[in-house]
Amino acid sequence: MSKQRVLSGIQPSGKLHIGNLVGALQNWVKLQEQYDCYYFIADWHALTSQYADTSQLRENIKDVLVNCLAAGLDPEKATIFQQSHVLEHAELHVLLSMITPLGWLERVPSFKEKQEAVTDKDLNTYGFLGYPLLQSADILIYRANYVPVGVDQVPHLEITREIARRFNSFYGEALPEPEALLTAFPKVPGTDGRKMSKTYNNCIYLSDPPNEVEQKIKTMMTDPQRIKRTDKGDPELSPVYHLHKIFSTSDEQNNVAEGCRTAGIGCIDCKKVLIKNIFKVLEPLWERRKIFMAKPDDLKDIIAAGSQKAEKTASETMALVRKAMNLDGLN
Ligand code: TRP
């Protein structure tokens, strides 16, 4: 029996951080053992908002690739590729655009939300409106069964399913409806307690050198009401404790929580435990990053081979789609 297919993508809109590692990459690594996985760098998606300045794009694409490999994605097991190197995504996108009512795109919550939240860029563009449809093309072109994503992406999966149904109702059953594989993960707080995000400048990046990671944690916010060492604290109000919940054993979590509530330990003691545990996760990743960074030609080969493999599958779907729509030549 052939394996079920999984597809997911990540935007090279900045350097990856530990939130991306625990929220996506570690899960992708697990899935590659069991499914036929397609993972890609969604560089066209990054352009939907970062079109005016692409000076960092090449570096960001490389950072995503290196981190995927360093986190344990194996090109022998999963197909790892770059979206813009598989032109069929664009072909399916243009065909799907013909059948997509504008209202469906305008109603996707992220459309208005991001347009309002982002003030330093003009997101009143055709490409930005089409973001979810491009994502639909990414998914449908591999006839993926499952799409591992966070809850924020559920509306995009929903519109993908609607588009598939509409396509199938017009042209016959060619595009199966995918399902979200929800990645249940606690929100990863940044060093200031808000969600870790490059826009808040509160990230621990996977490319940060060890001393910088240590420094960022040492200066991280804790319970703001615990001012003096002798003050009792509330661990739930400390983003450091929320990182413990992700990186520390339950014994360690209990110990630091108890120590915080009773003023038995200071914030630095608590942070030292976290630093040790985060280092345990990042050290092997740093080692592997070094190896891949030293071999730029291997990186090029990996992405080229992955993109070629992806293209083979994508072109099979496009043959079905063209035939379904009577675009496959004269008879
Ligand atoms: N929108 C996704 C995100 O921002 C990235 C993405 C693009 C994606 N195409 C996809 C995810 C297809 C899953 C499947 O996280």
Short mmCIF file of C-alpha atoms in Angstrom, two decimals, residues 1 4 7 19 47-48 50 66-67 78 95 107 135 176 189 198 207 213 242 260 267 280 317:
data_model
loop_
_atom_site.label_atom_id
_atom_site.label_comp_id
_atom_site.label_asym_id
_atom_site.label_seq_id
_atom_site.Cartn_x
_atom_site.Cartn_y
_atom_site.Cartn_z
CA MET A 1 0.00 0.00 0.00
CA GLN A 4 -0.57 8.79 2.54
CA LEU A 7 2.43 18.55 2.46
CA GLY A 19 8.99 28.82 17.77
CA LEU A 47 6.64 37.96 -1.84
CA THR A 48 2.93 38.57 -1.26
CA GLN A 50 7.66 41.48 1.04
CA VAL A 66 19.70 24.81 6.52
CA ASN A 67 17.43 24.76 9.56
CA ALA A 78 11.05 13.69 2.44
CA LEU A 95 -6.53 28.04 -13.42
CA ARG A 107 -13.67 36.82 3.64
CA GLN A 135 -1.70 28.04 -0.86
CA PRO A 176 -9.09 15.32 -3.46
CA PRO A 189 6.47 33.31 24.04
CA LYS A 198 10.28 38.81 14.21
CA SER A 207 21.08 30.90 13.80
CA VAL A 213 20.94 32.60 23.14
CA HIS A 242 6.16 29.04 29.67
CA CYS A 260 9.23 31.04 42.18
CA CYS A 267 14.99 34.31 38.39
CA LYS A 280 20.38 20.45 24.89
CA THR A 317 -1.62 16.43 -11.39
#
